[in-house]
mmCIF file of C-alpha atoms in Angstrom:
data_model
loop_
_atom_site.group_PDB
_atom_site.id
_atom_site.type_symbol
_atom_site.label_atom_id
_atom_site.label_comp_id
_atom_site.label_asym_id
_atom_site.label_seq_id
_atom_site.Cartn_x
_atom_site.Cartn_y
_atom_site.Cartn_z
ATOM 1 C CA MET A 1 -24.656 -2.802 26.517
ATOM 2 C CA GLU A 2 -28.001 -3.528 28.248
ATOM 3 C CA GLU A 3 -26.407 -2.411 31.562
ATOM 4 C CA ASP A 4 -25.070 0.883 30.131
ATOM 5 C CA ALA A 5 -27.003 3.814 31.616
ATOM 6 C CA GLU A 6 -26.478 6.118 28.800
ATOM 7 C CA PHE A 7 -27.618 3.559 26.205
ATOM 8 C CA LYS A 8 -30.674 2.638 28.269
ATOM 9 C CA LEU A 9 -31.737 6.215 28.616
ATOM 10 C CA THR A 10 -31.289 6.918 24.872
ATOM 11 C CA ALA A 11 -33.193 3.754 24.014
ATOM 12 C CA SER A 12 -36.011 4.712 26.365
ATOM 13 C CA ASN A 13 -36.332 8.182 24.874
ATOM 14 C CA LEU A 14 -36.286 6.792 21.378
ATOM 15 C CA LYS A 15 -39.113 4.424 22.222
ATOM 16 C CA LYS A 16 -41.122 7.084 23.945
ATOM 17 C CA LEU A 17 -40.706 9.943 21.524
ATOM 18 C CA GLY A 18 -39.591 8.486 18.256
ATOM 19 C CA GLN A 19 -36.436 9.492 16.323
ATOM 20 C CA LYS A 20 -37.902 12.487 14.535
ATOM 21 C CA LYS A 21 -39.433 14.100 17.553
ATOM 22 C CA LEU A 22 -36.288 13.436 19.613
ATOM 23 C CA THR A 23 -34.337 15.139 16.850
ATOM 24 C CA ARG A 24 -36.620 18.168 16.859
ATOM 25 C CA GLU A 25 -36.346 18.435 20.636
ATOM 26 C CA GLU A 26 -32.605 18.219 20.461
ATOM 27 C CA LYS A 27 -32.480 21.033 17.842
ATOM 28 C CA LYS A 28 -34.709 23.290 20.042
ATOM 29 C CA ASN A 29 -32.378 22.701 23.014
ATOM 30 C CA ARG A 30 -29.409 23.740 20.977
ATOM 31 C CA GLN A 31 -31.179 26.813 19.743
ATOM 32 C CA ARG A 32 -32.359 27.850 23.222
ATOM 33 C CA ALA A 33 -28.779 27.537 24.349
ATOM 34 C CA LEU A 34 -27.681 29.889 21.579
ATOM 35 C CA ASP A 35 -30.528 32.273 22.281
ATOM 36 C CA ARG A 36 -29.477 32.533 25.912
ATOM 37 C CA ILE A 37 -26.001 33.648 24.903
ATOM 38 C CA GLY A 38 -27.305 36.037 22.210
ATOM 39 C CA ILE A 39 -26.013 34.106 19.104
ATOM 40 C CA PRO A 40 -28.014 34.147 15.868
ATOM 41 C CA ASN A 41 -28.273 31.305 13.460
ATOM 42 C CA PHE A 42 -25.138 29.849 11.829
ATOM 43 C CA LEU A 43 -25.480 31.644 8.488
ATOM 44 C CA SER A 44 -26.207 35.018 10.071
ATOM 45 C CA PHE A 45 -23.141 34.527 12.373
ATOM 46 C CA TRP A 46 -20.911 33.676 9.391
ATOM 47 C CA ARG A 47 -22.039 36.843 7.421
ATOM 48 C CA ALA A 48 -21.451 38.973 10.446
ATOM 49 C CA GLU A 49 -17.985 37.631 11.049
ATOM 50 C CA LYS A 50 -16.985 38.278 7.383
ATOM 51 C CA LYS A 51 -18.236 41.815 7.744
ATOM 52 C CA LYS A 52 -16.476 42.270 11.024
ATOM 53 C CA GLN A 53 -13.154 41.196 9.388
ATOM 54 C CA GLY A 54 -13.688 43.576 6.466
ATOM 55 C CA ILE A 55 -14.274 40.709 3.954
ATOM 56 C CA GLU A 56 -16.283 41.912 0.970
ATOM 57 C CA ASP A 57 -18.350 38.922 -0.117
ATOM 58 C CA LYS A 58 -21.857 39.024 -1.403
ATOM 59 C CA GLU A 59 -22.312 35.310 -1.094
ATOM 60 C CA LYS A 60 -24.988 34.584 1.500
ATOM 61 C CA TRP A 61 -24.994 30.836 1.314
ATOM 62 C CA LEU A 62 -22.384 28.252 1.941
ATOM 63 C CA ARG A 63 -21.851 26.451 -1.376
ATOM 64 C CA ARG A 64 -20.356 23.196 -2.422
ATOM 65 C CA THR A 65 -17.184 23.252 -4.539
ATOM 66 C CA ALA A 66 -16.312 20.097 -6.463
ATOM 67 C CA VAL A 67 -17.291 16.789 -4.877
ATOM 68 C CA GLU A 68 -14.161 14.725 -4.370
ATOM 69 C CA ILE A 69 -15.248 12.430 -1.584
ATOM 70 C CA LEU A 70 -18.198 9.972 -1.750
ATOM 71 C CA GLN A 71 -19.088 8.971 1.811
ATOM 72 C CA LEU A 72 -21.388 6.085 2.255
ATOM 73 C CA ASN A 73 -23.029 5.319 5.635
ATOM 74 C CA ILE A 74 -24.008 1.748 4.865
ATOM 75 C CA GLY A 75 -25.767 0.805 8.025
ATOM 76 C CA LEU A 76 -26.403 1.608 11.703
ATOM 77 C CA TYR A 77 -25.699 -1.874 13.109
ATOM 78 C CA CYS A 78 -22.694 -1.893 15.394
ATOM 79 C CA ASN A 79 -21.153 -4.294 17.878
ATOM 80 C CA GLN A 80 -20.685 -1.335 20.267
ATOM 81 C CA ALA A 81 -22.932 1.412 21.735
ATOM 82 C CA CYS A 82 -20.561 4.400 22.465
ATOM 83 C CA ASN A 83 -21.784 7.298 24.541
ATOM 84 C CA HIS A 84 -20.603 9.924 22.040
ATOM 85 C CA CYS A 85 -22.038 8.146 18.940
ATOM 86 C CA HIS A 86 -23.645 10.718 16.657
ATOM 87 C CA VAL A 87 -25.474 8.044 14.619
ATOM 88 C CA GLU A 88 -26.815 6.194 17.662
ATOM 89 C CA SER A 89 -25.491 2.845 16.394
ATOM 90 C CA SER A 90 -25.754 -0.323 18.486
ATOM 91 C CA PRO A 91 -26.348 -4.074 18.238
ATOM 92 C CA LYS A 92 -30.049 -3.226 18.412
ATOM 93 C CA ARG A 93 -30.052 -1.382 15.119
ATOM 94 C CA SER A 94 -30.838 -3.335 11.962
ATOM 95 C CA GLU A 95 -30.736 -0.660 9.155
ATOM 96 C CA MET A 96 -28.431 -1.623 6.302
ATOM 97 C CA MET A 97 -27.823 -0.627 2.710
ATOM 98 C CA ASP A 98 -29.234 -3.255 0.230
ATOM 99 C CA ARG A 99 -27.469 -4.480 -2.896
ATOM 100 C CA ASP A 100 -29.458 -2.361 -5.332
ATOM 101 C CA THR A 101 -28.545 0.858 -3.471
ATOM 102 C CA ALA A 102 -25.002 -0.199 -3.205
ATOM 103 C CA ASP A 103 -24.756 -0.827 -6.911
ATOM 104 C CA ARG A 104 -26.286 2.566 -7.610
ATOM 105 C CA CYS A 105 -23.594 4.125 -5.479
ATOM 106 C CA LEU A 106 -20.954 2.310 -7.553
ATOM 107 C CA HIS A 107 -22.656 3.579 -10.754
ATOM 108 C CA ILE A 108 -22.446 7.165 -9.468
ATOM 109 C CA LEU A 109 -18.769 6.569 -8.551
ATOM 110 C CA GLN A 110 -17.976 5.266 -12.002
ATOM 111 C CA ASN A 111 -19.504 8.370 -13.533
ATOM 112 C CA SER A 112 -17.648 10.749 -11.240
ATOM 113 C CA PRO A 113 -13.985 11.020 -12.265
ATOM 114 C CA ALA A 114 -13.408 13.922 -9.711
ATOM 115 C CA VAL A 115 -14.043 11.481 -6.792
ATOM 116 C CA HIS A 116 -10.711 10.345 -5.398
ATOM 117 C CA THR A 117 -11.957 8.890 -2.087
ATOM 118 C CA LEU A 118 -14.663 6.408 -1.166
ATOM 119 C CA ASP A 119 -15.313 6.813 2.540
ATOM 120 C CA ILE A 120 -17.325 3.895 4.031
ATOM 121 C CA THR A 121 -18.779 4.423 7.521
ATOM 122 C CA GLY A 122 -21.564 3.166 9.772
ATOM 123 C CA GLY A 123 -22.344 1.732 12.511
ATOM 124 C CA ALA A 124 -19.600 -0.904 12.041
ATOM 125 C CA PRO A 125 -19.541 -0.883 8.195
ATOM 126 C CA GLU A 126 -17.707 -4.189 8.018
ATOM 127 C CA LEU A 127 -20.719 -5.997 9.621
ATOM 128 C CA CYS A 128 -23.069 -4.665 6.890
ATOM 129 C CA SER A 129 -23.965 -7.185 4.230
ATOM 130 C CA ASN A 130 -22.597 -5.170 1.223
ATOM 131 C CA PHE A 131 -19.386 -3.888 2.665
ATOM 132 C CA ARG A 132 -17.138 -6.397 0.913
ATOM 133 C CA HIS A 133 -19.115 -6.081 -2.282
ATOM 134 C CA LEU A 134 -18.617 -2.328 -2.348
ATOM 135 C CA VAL A 135 -14.925 -2.474 -1.568
ATOM 136 C CA THR A 136 -14.284 -5.240 -4.142
ATOM 137 C CA GLU A 137 -16.147 -3.543 -6.929
ATOM 138 C CA ALA A 138 -14.791 -0.105 -6.212
ATOM 139 C CA ARG A 139 -11.235 -1.365 -6.256
ATOM 140 C CA LYS A 140 -11.800 -3.125 -9.639
ATOM 141 C CA MET A 141 -13.417 -0.012 -11.039
ATOM 142 C CA LYS A 142 -10.735 2.448 -9.831
ATOM 143 C CA PRO A 143 -7.408 0.872 -8.905
ATOM 144 C CA GLU A 144 -6.021 4.183 -7.613
ATOM 145 C CA LEU A 145 -9.094 5.101 -5.509
ATOM 146 C CA LYS A 146 -8.586 5.781 -1.842
ATOM 147 C CA ILE A 147 -11.031 3.531 0.048
ATOM 148 C CA ILE A 148 -11.473 4.398 3.681
ATOM 149 C CA ASP A 149 -13.007 1.969 6.296
ATOM 150 C CA ARG A 150 -14.038 3.751 9.395
ATOM 151 C CA CYS A 151 -13.275 0.979 11.765
ATOM 152 C CA ASN A 152 -14.055 0.646 15.505
ATOM 153 C CA LEU A 153 -11.221 -1.965 15.776
ATOM 154 C CA THR A 154 -13.125 -4.450 17.962
ATOM 155 C CA VAL A 155 -15.073 -5.558 14.825
ATOM 156 C CA LEU A 156 -11.905 -7.324 13.751
ATOM 157 C CA LEU A 157 -12.327 -9.742 16.625
ATOM 158 C CA GLU A 158 -15.995 -10.519 16.009
ATOM 159 C CA PRO A 159 -17.011 -14.049 15.179
ATOM 160 C CA GLY A 160 -17.050 -14.593 11.396
ATOM 161 C CA GLN A 161 -14.577 -11.780 10.754
ATOM 162 C CA GLU A 162 -11.419 -13.822 11.127
ATOM 163 C CA ASP A 163 -10.456 -13.051 7.514
ATOM 164 C CA LEU A 164 -11.309 -9.392 7.616
ATOM 165 C CA VAL A 165 -7.759 -8.095 8.119
ATOM 166 C CA THR A 166 -6.659 -10.163 5.122
ATOM 167 C CA PHE A 167 -9.560 -8.792 3.014
ATOM 168 C CA LEU A 168 -8.656 -5.220 3.931
ATOM 169 C CA THR A 169 -5.011 -5.850 3.218
ATOM 170 C CA GLU A 170 -5.653 -7.364 -0.197
ATOM 171 C CA HIS A 171 -7.769 -4.480 -1.322
ATOM 172 C CA LYS A 172 -5.452 -1.760 0.069
ATOM 173 C CA VAL A 173 -8.172 -0.368 2.269
ATOM 174 C CA HIS A 174 -7.162 2.712 4.295
ATOM 175 C CA ILE A 175 -8.115 2.166 7.988
ATOM 176 C CA ALA A 176 -9.401 5.122 9.999
ATOM 177 C CA ALA A 177 -9.718 3.619 13.455
ATOM 178 C CA SER A 178 -11.423 5.205 16.434
ATOM 179 C CA LEU A 179 -9.274 5.215 19.532
ATOM 180 C CA PRO A 180 -10.379 8.166 21.692
ATOM 181 C CA CYS A 181 -7.435 7.825 24.128
ATOM 182 C CA TYR A 182 -4.233 5.854 24.776
ATOM 183 C CA SER A 183 -5.360 4.847 28.226
ATOM 184 C CA ALA A 184 -7.689 1.944 29.093
ATOM 185 C CA LYS A 185 -9.698 3.935 31.669
ATOM 186 C CA ASN A 186 -10.712 6.701 29.250
ATOM 187 C CA VAL A 187 -11.514 4.435 26.304
ATOM 188 C CA ASN A 188 -13.532 2.079 28.394
ATOM 189 C CA LEU A 189 -15.493 4.998 29.944
ATOM 190 C CA GLN A 190 -16.615 6.204 26.549
ATOM 191 C CA ARG A 191 -16.864 3.007 24.569
ATOM 192 C CA GLY A 192 -17.633 0.291 27.162
ATOM 193 C CA SER A 193 -15.915 -2.195 29.455
ATOM 194 C CA GLY A 194 -13.035 -4.151 27.821
ATOM 195 C CA VAL A 195 -13.010 -2.203 24.608
ATOM 196 C CA PHE A 196 -9.509 -0.721 25.120
ATOM 197 C CA ASP A 197 -7.821 -4.268 25.365
ATOM 198 C CA LYS A 198 -9.752 -5.548 22.308
ATOM 199 C CA SER A 199 -8.697 -2.317 20.401
ATOM 200 C CA ILE A 200 -5.067 -2.979 21.272
ATOM 201 C CA GLN A 201 -5.443 -6.521 20.091
ATOM 202 C CA ALA A 202 -6.903 -5.407 16.888
ATOM 203 C CA LEU A 203 -4.191 -2.825 16.250
ATOM 204 C CA ARG A 204 -1.550 -5.559 16.703
ATOM 205 C CA LEU A 205 -3.270 -7.619 14.091
ATOM 206 C CA LEU A 206 -3.281 -4.754 11.720
ATOM 207 C CA ASN A 207 0.415 -3.987 12.376
ATOM 208 C CA SER A 208 1.226 -7.615 11.810
ATOM 209 C CA ALA A 209 -0.423 -7.403 8.356
ATOM 210 C CA GLY A 210 1.693 -4.332 7.574
ATOM 211 C CA TYR A 211 -0.603 -1.497 8.426
ATOM 212 C CA GLY A 212 0.980 1.598 9.855
ATOM 213 C CA LYS A 213 4.374 0.611 8.624
ATOM 214 C CA GLU A 214 6.432 2.664 6.165
ATOM 215 C CA GLY A 215 6.700 1.321 2.619
ATOM 216 C CA THR A 216 3.672 -1.009 2.835
ATOM 217 C CA ASN A 217 1.139 1.574 1.408
ATOM 218 C CA LEU A 218 -1.217 0.351 4.071
ATOM 219 C CA GLU A 219 -2.440 3.353 6.064
ATOM 220 C CA LEU A 220 -3.596 3.102 9.640
ATOM 221 C CA ASP A 221 -4.906 6.360 11.034
ATOM 222 C CA LEU A 222 -6.247 6.811 14.512
ATOM 223 C CA VAL A 223 -9.106 9.103 15.396
ATOM 224 C CA TYR A 224 -9.390 10.998 18.709
ATOM 225 C CA ASN A 225 -12.437 12.691 20.022
ATOM 226 C CA PRO A 226 -12.720 14.316 23.469
ATOM 227 C CA LEU A 227 -14.311 12.582 26.411
ATOM 228 C CA GLY A 228 -16.299 15.626 27.532
ATOM 229 C CA ALA A 229 -17.450 19.115 26.720
ATOM 230 C CA PHE A 230 -14.145 20.615 25.502
ATOM 231 C CA LEU A 231 -12.241 21.020 22.215
ATOM 232 C CA PRO A 232 -9.561 18.584 21.095
ATOM 233 C CA PRO A 233 -5.911 19.571 21.688
ATOM 234 C CA ALA A 234 -3.544 20.387 18.740
ATOM 235 C CA GLN A 235 -3.531 17.436 16.400
ATOM 236 C CA GLU A 236 0.288 17.148 15.794
ATOM 237 C CA ASP A 237 1.067 17.590 19.537
ATOM 238 C CA LEU A 238 -1.398 14.785 20.517
ATOM 239 C CA LYS A 239 -0.010 12.549 17.749
ATOM 240 C CA VAL A 240 3.442 12.674 19.398
ATOM 241 C CA LYS A 241 1.939 11.608 22.692
ATOM 242 C CA TYR A 242 -0.077 8.769 21.059
ATOM 243 C CA GLU A 243 3.102 7.593 19.331
ATOM 244 C CA GLU A 244 5.059 7.566 22.559
ATOM 245 C CA GLU A 245 2.455 5.781 24.637
ATOM 246 C CA LEU A 246 1.313 3.181 22.054
ATOM 247 C CA TRP A 247 4.810 2.250 21.006
ATOM 248 C CA GLU A 248 6.364 2.070 24.520
ATOM 249 C CA MET A 249 3.430 0.299 26.119
ATOM 250 C CA PHE A 250 2.272 -1.983 23.224
ATOM 251 C CA GLY A 251 4.654 -1.796 20.373
ATOM 252 C CA ILE A 252 2.051 -0.338 18.103
ATOM 253 C CA ARG A 253 2.679 1.948 15.133
ATOM 254 C CA PHE A 254 0.217 4.058 13.149
ATOM 255 C CA SER A 255 0.226 6.483 10.250
ATOM 256 C CA LYS A 256 -1.572 9.709 11.287
ATOM 257 C CA LEU A 257 -3.765 10.940 14.126
ATOM 258 C CA PHE A 258 -6.972 12.864 13.412
ATOM 259 C CA THR A 259 -8.674 14.941 16.069
ATOM 260 C CA ILE A 260 -12.386 15.424 15.789
ATOM 261 C CA THR A 261 -14.629 17.726 17.724
ATOM 262 C CA ASN A 262 -17.662 16.096 19.322
ATOM 263 C CA MET A 263 -20.750 17.368 17.534
ATOM 264 C CA PRO A 264 -23.558 18.629 19.774
ATOM 265 C CA ILE A 265 -26.127 16.140 18.355
ATOM 266 C CA LYS A 266 -27.672 12.828 19.317
ATOM 267 C CA ARG A 267 -26.245 10.904 22.332
ATOM 268 C CA PHE A 268 -23.608 13.564 23.016
ATOM 269 C CA ALA A 269 -26.218 16.371 22.976
ATOM 270 C CA ASP A 270 -28.429 14.447 25.225
ATOM 271 C CA PHE A 271 -25.486 13.790 27.556
ATOM 272 C CA LEU A 272 -24.649 17.489 27.630
ATOM 273 C CA TYR A 273 -28.313 18.533 28.156
ATOM 274 C CA ARG A 274 -28.852 16.197 31.131
ATOM 275 C CA ARG A 275 -25.615 17.456 32.743
ATOM 276 C CA GLY A 276 -26.572 21.073 32.229
ATOM 277 C CA GLU A 277 -23.546 21.568 29.984
ATOM 278 C CA LEU A 278 -25.257 22.130 26.549
ATOM 279 C CA GLU A 279 -25.285 25.904 26.829
ATOM 280 C CA GLY A 280 -21.639 26.065 27.950
ATOM 281 C CA TYR A 281 -20.563 23.767 25.179
ATOM 282 C CA MET A 282 -22.355 25.759 22.525
ATOM 283 C CA GLU A 283 -20.879 28.936 23.925
ATOM 284 C CA LEU A 284 -17.356 27.230 23.711
ATOM 285 C CA LEU A 285 -17.914 26.436 20.063
ATOM 286 C CA VAL A 286 -19.069 29.903 19.217
ATOM 287 C CA ARG A 287 -16.294 31.575 21.171
ATOM 288 C CA ASN A 288 -13.803 29.569 19.281
ATOM 289 C CA TYR A 289 -15.386 30.071 15.805
ATOM 290 C CA ASN A 290 -12.734 30.102 13.091
ATOM 291 C CA LEU A 291 -13.738 31.905 9.870
ATOM 292 C CA ASN A 292 -10.923 30.278 7.973
ATOM 293 C CA ALA A 293 -12.430 26.874 8.691
ATOM 294 C CA MET A 294 -15.377 27.733 6.399
ATOM 295 C CA GLU A 295 -13.196 27.451 3.283
ATOM 296 C CA THR A 296 -12.309 23.832 3.927
ATOM 297 C CA VAL A 297 -15.211 22.307 6.058
ATOM 298 C CA MET A 298 -15.815 18.830 4.777
ATOM 299 C CA CYS A 299 -19.312 19.483 3.427
ATOM 300 C CA ARG A 300 -17.781 21.625 0.600
ATOM 301 C CA ASN A 301 -16.316 18.607 -1.184
ATOM 302 C CA ILE A 302 -18.230 15.693 0.056
ATOM 303 C CA LEU A 303 -21.422 13.859 -0.826
ATOM 304 C CA ASN A 304 -22.933 11.749 1.976
ATOM 305 C CA VAL A 305 -25.213 8.906 1.256
ATOM 306 C CA GLY A 306 -27.421 7.183 3.862
ATOM 307 C CA TRP A 307 -28.003 3.472 4.177
ATOM 308 C CA ASN A 308 -31.335 3.943 2.308
ATOM 309 C CA GLY A 309 -29.765 5.895 -0.514
ATOM 310 C CA GLN A 310 -30.889 9.377 0.508
ATOM 311 C CA LEU A 311 -28.408 12.204 -0.062
ATOM 312 C CA TYR A 312 -26.995 14.644 2.464
ATOM 313 C CA ASP A 313 -24.261 17.293 2.758
ATOM 314 C CA CYS A 314 -22.538 15.451 5.647
ATOM 315 C CA ASP A 315 -23.055 12.516 8.058
ATOM 316 C CA PHE A 316 -24.174 14.889 10.750
ATOM 317 C CA ASN A 317 -26.965 16.290 8.549
ATOM 318 C CA GLN A 318 -27.982 12.752 7.797
ATOM 319 C CA GLN A 319 -28.529 11.978 11.431
ATOM 320 C CA LEU A 320 -30.566 15.181 11.888
ATOM 321 C CA ASP A 321 -32.722 14.321 8.844
ATOM 322 C CA MET A 322 -31.638 17.378 6.912
ATOM 323 C CA PRO A 323 -31.451 16.213 3.303
ATOM 324 C CA LEU A 324 -29.404 17.738 0.553
ATOM 325 C CA ILE A 325 -30.895 20.454 -1.652
ATOM 326 C CA GLN A 326 -31.132 18.725 -4.981
ATOM 327 C CA THR A 327 -30.739 21.507 -7.491
ATOM 328 C CA ARG A 328 -27.426 22.563 -8.892
ATOM 329 C CA ARG A 329 -27.552 26.360 -8.148
ATOM 330 C CA SER A 330 -29.379 28.234 -5.451
ATOM 331 C CA LEU A 331 -29.520 31.972 -5.375
ATOM 332 C CA GLU A 332 -30.277 33.521 -8.714
ATOM 333 C CA GLU A 333 -31.805 36.771 -7.579
ATOM 334 C CA GLY A 334 -31.201 39.049 -4.563
ATOM 335 C CA ASP A 335 -31.681 37.438 -1.124
ATOM 336 C CA LYS A 336 -34.383 35.041 -2.240
ATOM 337 C CA GLN A 337 -33.158 31.376 -2.083
ATOM 338 C CA SER A 338 -34.200 29.730 -5.334
ATOM 339 C CA ASP A 339 -33.305 26.284 -4.373
ATOM 340 C CA THR A 340 -35.965 24.476 -2.382
ATOM 341 C CA PRO A 341 -35.887 20.871 -1.200
ATOM 342 C CA SER A 342 -37.811 18.436 -3.323
ATOM 343 C CA ARG A 343 -40.945 17.008 -1.914
ATOM 344 C CA ARG A 344 -39.131 13.839 -1.052
ATOM 345 C CA PRO A 345 -35.429 13.747 -0.041
ATOM 346 C CA PRO A 346 -33.214 13.289 -3.080
ATOM 347 C CA THR A 347 -31.663 9.806 -3.387
ATOM 348 C CA VAL A 348 -28.911 8.127 -5.436
ATOM 349 C CA TRP A 349 -31.604 7.312 -8.010
ATOM 350 C CA ASP A 350 -31.859 10.920 -8.736
ATOM 351 C CA LEU A 351 -28.231 11.356 -9.459
ATOM 352 C CA GLU A 352 -25.954 10.278 -12.341
ATOM 353 C CA THR A 353 -22.743 11.981 -11.378
ATOM 354 C CA VAL A 354 -21.611 14.079 -8.371
ATOM 355 C CA ASP A 355 -20.581 16.816 -10.813
ATOM 356 C CA ASP A 356 -24.321 17.762 -10.895
ATOM 357 C CA LEU A 357 -24.024 19.010 -7.391
ATOM 358 C CA ASN A 358 -21.113 21.356 -7.936
ATOM 359 C CA GLY A 359 -21.951 24.925 -6.732
ATOM 360 C CA SER A 360 -25.102 23.818 -4.927
ATOM 361 C CA VAL A 361 -26.142 25.281 -1.593
ATOM 362 C CA ILE A 362 -25.166 23.379 1.581
ATOM 363 C CA VAL A 363 -27.829 22.987 4.280
ATOM 364 C CA VAL A 364 -26.578 24.290 7.649
ATOM 365 C CA ASP A 365 -27.868 24.696 11.131
ATOM 366 C CA ASN A 366 -26.601 25.494 14.634
ATOM 367 C CA HIS A 367 -24.701 22.099 14.988
ATOM 368 C CA CYS A 368 -22.352 23.437 12.313
ATOM 369 C CA PHE A 369 -20.506 25.519 14.917
ATOM 370 C CA GLY A 370 -18.937 22.122 15.863
ATOM 371 C CA CYS A 371 -17.066 21.937 12.522
ATOM 372 C CA THR A 372 -15.843 25.600 12.653
ATOM 373 C CA ALA A 373 -14.497 25.788 16.208
ATOM 374 C CA GLY A 374 -10.736 26.060 16.883
ATOM 375 C CA MET A 375 -8.722 24.417 14.066
ATOM 376 C CA GLY A 376 -11.935 23.156 12.482
ATOM 377 C CA SER A 377 -13.081 19.562 12.372
ATOM 378 C CA SER A 378 -13.897 17.021 9.719
ATOM 379 C CA CYS A 379 -13.804 13.279 9.106
ATOM 380 C CA GLN A 380 -10.173 13.888 8.031
ATOM 381 C CA GLY A 381 -9.298 15.738 11.279
ATOM 382 C CA THR A 382 -8.551 19.471 11.524
ATOM 383 C CA VAL A 383 -9.208 21.642 8.501
ATOM 384 C CA VAL A 384 -7.079 24.703 9.243
#
């Protein structure tokens, strides 16, 4: 990792500018790129598109429906430092969710019967101190709950994690594993030297435990994201290619493939900016804007919780330090937004049940074009 040029540059900028200033600069760069191609802010663009398509809708704000997914980012520590990482995780990060915050998340889960999925992410969530506690207690609390572990695969081979596959199997944890390509060259280019071989080894371990095989109820989904400034191909078409390559070359089976658009934030935004491709990428996202995706973008039915317990509309907003608006309803009169952020970002300690957030306004910005381009993008793949 210390030899990786992308990581060293990011680390240098973080040290020099600090995370908040770096985030503000990144946001300005995105907006300048949009200004140059004559695109207004995200909400104005959405309203104009509705009008252009003859849709009569007085709603001026994107609102949450019913929260069905509780997503916990339990830490930024990771055994990898990938070029595309939107949370800037690495072995250098130490932020992790503590036991009190984890237990408060479980308290909210217990009080929220509408939540059918607990989505645990990071960093490498398995390396965070309360990962197993969260999984164990959530499974006891709700036997039918879908528990997702967003796994980078190589973590399964880390020292001290020899029993991890057994733990995941026993608790019926759904694996969403990142594998940005079926070729060693492309994976190693994005994620680091030797990562592909370790990923294949990890997938074989999961297959041996029953993951990805029919009748076992052990789901193993793979996650693809592009290597550069382009949109992912059709999800089902790419799944066929993944199945052919992984089975013929390595004898590996998996359940589903999710394609995810790279968001123009953090390391990927910095990568695009330095290559002079940020404006072109933003133009690509806007040009492929899909109004239908607005109905099913993930922020409409998800609550994201940071490692420190702060609440967000999605994991991307978390990394941009854009906290959730705490109040239940927003617009009460005319064009004036009645919801205003509290003086401090709301946390899990301000919430008893996710139902309190139903109908609330979702915080958006220019990075949201990433989730509405093409077939749409979410943590569960395409949305249209």
